[in-house]
Coordinates of N, CA and C in Angstrom, one line a residue:
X107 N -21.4 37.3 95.7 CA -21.8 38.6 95.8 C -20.7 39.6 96.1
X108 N -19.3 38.9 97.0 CA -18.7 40.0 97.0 C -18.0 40.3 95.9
X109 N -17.6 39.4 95.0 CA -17.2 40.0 94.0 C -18.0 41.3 92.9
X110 N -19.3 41.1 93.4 CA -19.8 42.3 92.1 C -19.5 43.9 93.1
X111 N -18.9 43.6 94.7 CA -18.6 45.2 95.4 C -17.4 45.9 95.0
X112 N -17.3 46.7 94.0 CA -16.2 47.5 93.2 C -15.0 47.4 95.1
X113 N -13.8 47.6 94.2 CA -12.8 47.6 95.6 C -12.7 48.8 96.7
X114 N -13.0 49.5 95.7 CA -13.0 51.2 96.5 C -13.9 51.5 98.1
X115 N -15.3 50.3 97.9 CA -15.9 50.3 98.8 C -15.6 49.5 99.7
X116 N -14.7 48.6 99.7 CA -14.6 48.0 101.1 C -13.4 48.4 101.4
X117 N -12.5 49.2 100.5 CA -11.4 50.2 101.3 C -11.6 51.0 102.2
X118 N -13.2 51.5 101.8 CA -13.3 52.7 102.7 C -14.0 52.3 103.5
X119 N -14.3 51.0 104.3 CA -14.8 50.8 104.7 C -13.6 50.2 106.1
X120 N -12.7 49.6 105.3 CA -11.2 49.3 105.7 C -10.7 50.7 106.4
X121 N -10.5 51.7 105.8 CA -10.2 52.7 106.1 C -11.2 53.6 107.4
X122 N -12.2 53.1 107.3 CA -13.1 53.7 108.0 C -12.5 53.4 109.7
X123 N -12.5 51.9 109.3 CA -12.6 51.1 110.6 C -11.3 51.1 111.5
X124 N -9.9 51.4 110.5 CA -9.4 52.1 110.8 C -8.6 53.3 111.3
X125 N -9.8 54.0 111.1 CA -9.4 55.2 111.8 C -10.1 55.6 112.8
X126 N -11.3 54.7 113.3 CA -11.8 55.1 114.0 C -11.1 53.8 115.4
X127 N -10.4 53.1 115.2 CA -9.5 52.2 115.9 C -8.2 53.5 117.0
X128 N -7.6 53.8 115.3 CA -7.1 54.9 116.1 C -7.2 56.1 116.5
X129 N -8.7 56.3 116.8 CA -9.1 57.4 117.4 C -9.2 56.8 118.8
X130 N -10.1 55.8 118.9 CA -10.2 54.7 120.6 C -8.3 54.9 120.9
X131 N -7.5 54.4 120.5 CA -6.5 54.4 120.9 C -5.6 55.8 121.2
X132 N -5.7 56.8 120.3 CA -5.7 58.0 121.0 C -6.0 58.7 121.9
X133 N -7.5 58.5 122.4 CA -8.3 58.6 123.4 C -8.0 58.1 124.6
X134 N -7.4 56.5 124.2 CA -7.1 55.6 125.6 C -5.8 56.6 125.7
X135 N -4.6 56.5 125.2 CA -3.5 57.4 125.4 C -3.3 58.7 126.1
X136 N -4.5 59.5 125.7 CA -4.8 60.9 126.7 C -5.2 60.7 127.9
X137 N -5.5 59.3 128.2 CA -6.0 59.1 129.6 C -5.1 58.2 130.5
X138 N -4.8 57.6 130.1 CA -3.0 56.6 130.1 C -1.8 57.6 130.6
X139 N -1.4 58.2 129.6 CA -0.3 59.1 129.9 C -0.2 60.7 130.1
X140 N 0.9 61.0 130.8 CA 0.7 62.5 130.8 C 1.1 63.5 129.8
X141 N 1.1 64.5 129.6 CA 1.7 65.1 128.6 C 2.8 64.7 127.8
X142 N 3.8 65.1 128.7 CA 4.8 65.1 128.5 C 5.4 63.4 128.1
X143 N 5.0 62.3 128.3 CA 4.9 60.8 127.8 C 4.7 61.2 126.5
X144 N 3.4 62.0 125.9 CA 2.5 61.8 125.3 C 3.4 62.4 123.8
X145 N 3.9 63.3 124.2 CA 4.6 64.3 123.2 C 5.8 63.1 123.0
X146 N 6.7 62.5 123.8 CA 7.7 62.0 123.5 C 6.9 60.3 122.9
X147 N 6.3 60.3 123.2 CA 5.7 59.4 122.2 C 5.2 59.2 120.7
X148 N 4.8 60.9 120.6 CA 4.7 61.3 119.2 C 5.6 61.0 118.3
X149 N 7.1 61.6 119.2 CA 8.5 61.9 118.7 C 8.8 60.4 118.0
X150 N 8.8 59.9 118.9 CA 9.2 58.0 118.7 C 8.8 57.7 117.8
X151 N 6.6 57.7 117.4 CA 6.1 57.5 116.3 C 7.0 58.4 115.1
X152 N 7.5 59.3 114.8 CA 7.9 59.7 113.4 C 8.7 59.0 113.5
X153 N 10.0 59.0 114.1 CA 11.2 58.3 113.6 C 11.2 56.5 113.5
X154 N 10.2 55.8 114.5 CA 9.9 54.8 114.9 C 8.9 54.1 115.0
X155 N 7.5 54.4 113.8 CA 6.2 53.9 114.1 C 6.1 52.6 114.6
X156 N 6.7 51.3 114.1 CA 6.5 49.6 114.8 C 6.8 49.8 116.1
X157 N 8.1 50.6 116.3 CA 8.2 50.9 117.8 C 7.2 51.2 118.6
X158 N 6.6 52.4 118.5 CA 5.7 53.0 118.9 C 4.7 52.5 119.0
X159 N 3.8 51.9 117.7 CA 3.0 51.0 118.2 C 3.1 50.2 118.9
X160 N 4.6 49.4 118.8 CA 4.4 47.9 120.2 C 4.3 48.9 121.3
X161 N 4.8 50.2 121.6 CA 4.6 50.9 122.9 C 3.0 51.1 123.1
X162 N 2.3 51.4 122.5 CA 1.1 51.5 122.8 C 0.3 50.8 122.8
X163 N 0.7 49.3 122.5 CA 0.0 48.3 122.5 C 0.5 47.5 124.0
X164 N 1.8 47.7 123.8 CA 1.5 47.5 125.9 C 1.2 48.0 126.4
X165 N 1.4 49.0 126.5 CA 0.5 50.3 127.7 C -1.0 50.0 127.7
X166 N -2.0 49.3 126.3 CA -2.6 49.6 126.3 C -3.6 48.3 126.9
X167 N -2.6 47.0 127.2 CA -2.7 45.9 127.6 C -2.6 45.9 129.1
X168 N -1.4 46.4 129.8 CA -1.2 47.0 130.9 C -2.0 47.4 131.2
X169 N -3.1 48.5 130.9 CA -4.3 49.4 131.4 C -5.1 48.3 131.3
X170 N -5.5 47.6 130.5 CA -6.8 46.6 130.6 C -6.2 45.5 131.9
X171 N -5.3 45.7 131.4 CA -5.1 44.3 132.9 C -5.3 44.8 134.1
X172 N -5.1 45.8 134.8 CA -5.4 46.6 136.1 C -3.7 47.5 136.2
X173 N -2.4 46.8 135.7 CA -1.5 47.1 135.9 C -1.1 48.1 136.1
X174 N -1.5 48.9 135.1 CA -1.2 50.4 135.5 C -2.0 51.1 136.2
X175 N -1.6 51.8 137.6 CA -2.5 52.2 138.5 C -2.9 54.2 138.4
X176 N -1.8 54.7 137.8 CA -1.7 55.9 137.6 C -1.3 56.4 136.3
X177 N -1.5 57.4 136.2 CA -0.7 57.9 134.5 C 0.7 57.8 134.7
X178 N 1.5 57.2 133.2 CA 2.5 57.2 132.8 C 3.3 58.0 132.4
X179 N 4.3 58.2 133.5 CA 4.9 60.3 133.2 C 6.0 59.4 132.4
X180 N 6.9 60.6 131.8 CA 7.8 60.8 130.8 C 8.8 59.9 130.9
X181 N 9.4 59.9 132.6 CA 10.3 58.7 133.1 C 9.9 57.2 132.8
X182 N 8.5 57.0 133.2 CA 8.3 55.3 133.2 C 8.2 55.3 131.8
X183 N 7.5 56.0 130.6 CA 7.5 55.6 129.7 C 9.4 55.9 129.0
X184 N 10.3 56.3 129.4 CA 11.5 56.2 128.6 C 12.1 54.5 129.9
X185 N 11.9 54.7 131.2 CA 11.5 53.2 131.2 C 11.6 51.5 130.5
X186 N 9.9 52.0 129.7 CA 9.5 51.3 129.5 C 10.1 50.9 128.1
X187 N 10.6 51.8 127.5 CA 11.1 51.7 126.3 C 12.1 51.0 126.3
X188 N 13.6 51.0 127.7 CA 14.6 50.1 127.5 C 14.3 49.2 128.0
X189 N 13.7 49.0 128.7 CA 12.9 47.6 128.8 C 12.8 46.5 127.4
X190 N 12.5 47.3 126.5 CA 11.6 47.0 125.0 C 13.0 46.6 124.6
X191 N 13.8 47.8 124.5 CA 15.1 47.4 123.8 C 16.0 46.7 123.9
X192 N 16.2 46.5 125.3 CA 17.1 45.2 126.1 C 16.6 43.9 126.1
X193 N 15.0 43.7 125.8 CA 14.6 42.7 125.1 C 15.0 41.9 124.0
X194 N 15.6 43.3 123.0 CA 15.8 43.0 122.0 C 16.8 42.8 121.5
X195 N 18.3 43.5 122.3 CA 19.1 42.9 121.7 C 20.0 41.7 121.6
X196 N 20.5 41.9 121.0 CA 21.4 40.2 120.4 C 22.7 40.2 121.3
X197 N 23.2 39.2 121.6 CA 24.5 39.5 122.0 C 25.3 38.4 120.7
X198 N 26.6 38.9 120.5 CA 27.0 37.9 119.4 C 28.7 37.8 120.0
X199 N 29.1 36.7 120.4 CA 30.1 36.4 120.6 C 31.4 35.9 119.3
X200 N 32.4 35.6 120.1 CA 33.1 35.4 118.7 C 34.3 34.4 119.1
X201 N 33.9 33.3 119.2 CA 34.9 31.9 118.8 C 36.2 32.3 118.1
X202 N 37.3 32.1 118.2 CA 39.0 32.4 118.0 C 38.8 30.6 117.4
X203 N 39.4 30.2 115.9 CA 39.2 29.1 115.9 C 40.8 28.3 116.5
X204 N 41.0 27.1 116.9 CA 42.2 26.5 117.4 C 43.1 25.8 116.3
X205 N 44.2 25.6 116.2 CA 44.9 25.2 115.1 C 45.9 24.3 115.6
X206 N 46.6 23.2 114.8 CA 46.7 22.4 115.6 C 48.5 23.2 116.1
X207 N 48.8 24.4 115.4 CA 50.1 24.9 115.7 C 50.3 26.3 116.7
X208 N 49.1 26.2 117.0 CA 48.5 27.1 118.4 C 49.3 26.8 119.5
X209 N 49.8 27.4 120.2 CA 50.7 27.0 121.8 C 50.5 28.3 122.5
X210 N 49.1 28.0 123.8 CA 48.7 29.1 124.3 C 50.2 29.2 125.1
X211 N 51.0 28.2 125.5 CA 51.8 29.3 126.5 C 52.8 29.7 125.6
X212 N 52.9 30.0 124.0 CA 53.9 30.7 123.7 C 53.2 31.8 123.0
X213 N 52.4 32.4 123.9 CA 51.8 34.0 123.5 C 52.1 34.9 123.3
X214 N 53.9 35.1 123.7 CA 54.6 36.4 123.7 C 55.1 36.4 121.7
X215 N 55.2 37.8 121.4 CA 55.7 37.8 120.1 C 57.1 38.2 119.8
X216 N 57.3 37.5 120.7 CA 58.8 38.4 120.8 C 59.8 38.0 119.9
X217 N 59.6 36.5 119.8 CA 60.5 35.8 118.8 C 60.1 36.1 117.0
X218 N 58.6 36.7 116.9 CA 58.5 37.3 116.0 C 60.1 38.6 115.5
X219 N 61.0 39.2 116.2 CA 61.4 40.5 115.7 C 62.4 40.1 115.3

């Protein structure tokens, strides 16, 4: 049977459920954070939506768990962000390989001139 439901209807149906997801989550966010969070939150989302979303998907984990006891001003959420990012970065070091005509104690280049 689902095949005879043309596609358009369960897009909008998709879409429905969707938007009304992120309306609850807009909602939770006006009551989560303060203004000023809220706005630089915005900001994040244009240049950074995956960002932003993991941001409001903890916050919004945080709140269900009891963790957050008060609204989230502008500080804890920039915070919480390098938190996010220091998570994430890589460190990459860099190995010098050894040769068998290597002689660390003749490290001056002097005899190079």
């Amino acid at each position: 049977m689902a095949a005879d439901i043309p596609d358009g209807f369960t897009r909008g149906e998709d879409d429905a459920k969707q938007a009304q997801m992120d309306e609850q989550i807009s909602m939770m966010m006006d009551q989560i954070l303060m203004p000023e969070a809220k706005e630089r939150l915005a900001r994040i989302s244009i240049v950074r939506k995956d960002q932003a979303d993991k941001l409001k998907m903890k916050i919004i984990q945080m709140a269900q768990s009891g963790t957050i006891r008060e609204q989230i001003s502008e500080e804890r959420l920039i915070a919480m962000l390098e938190e996010g990012q220091e998570a994430n970065k890589t460190k990459v070091t860099m190995a010098r390989r050894k040769y068998d005509l290597d002689d660390d104690e003749d490290d001056n280049d002097d005899d190079l001139m």
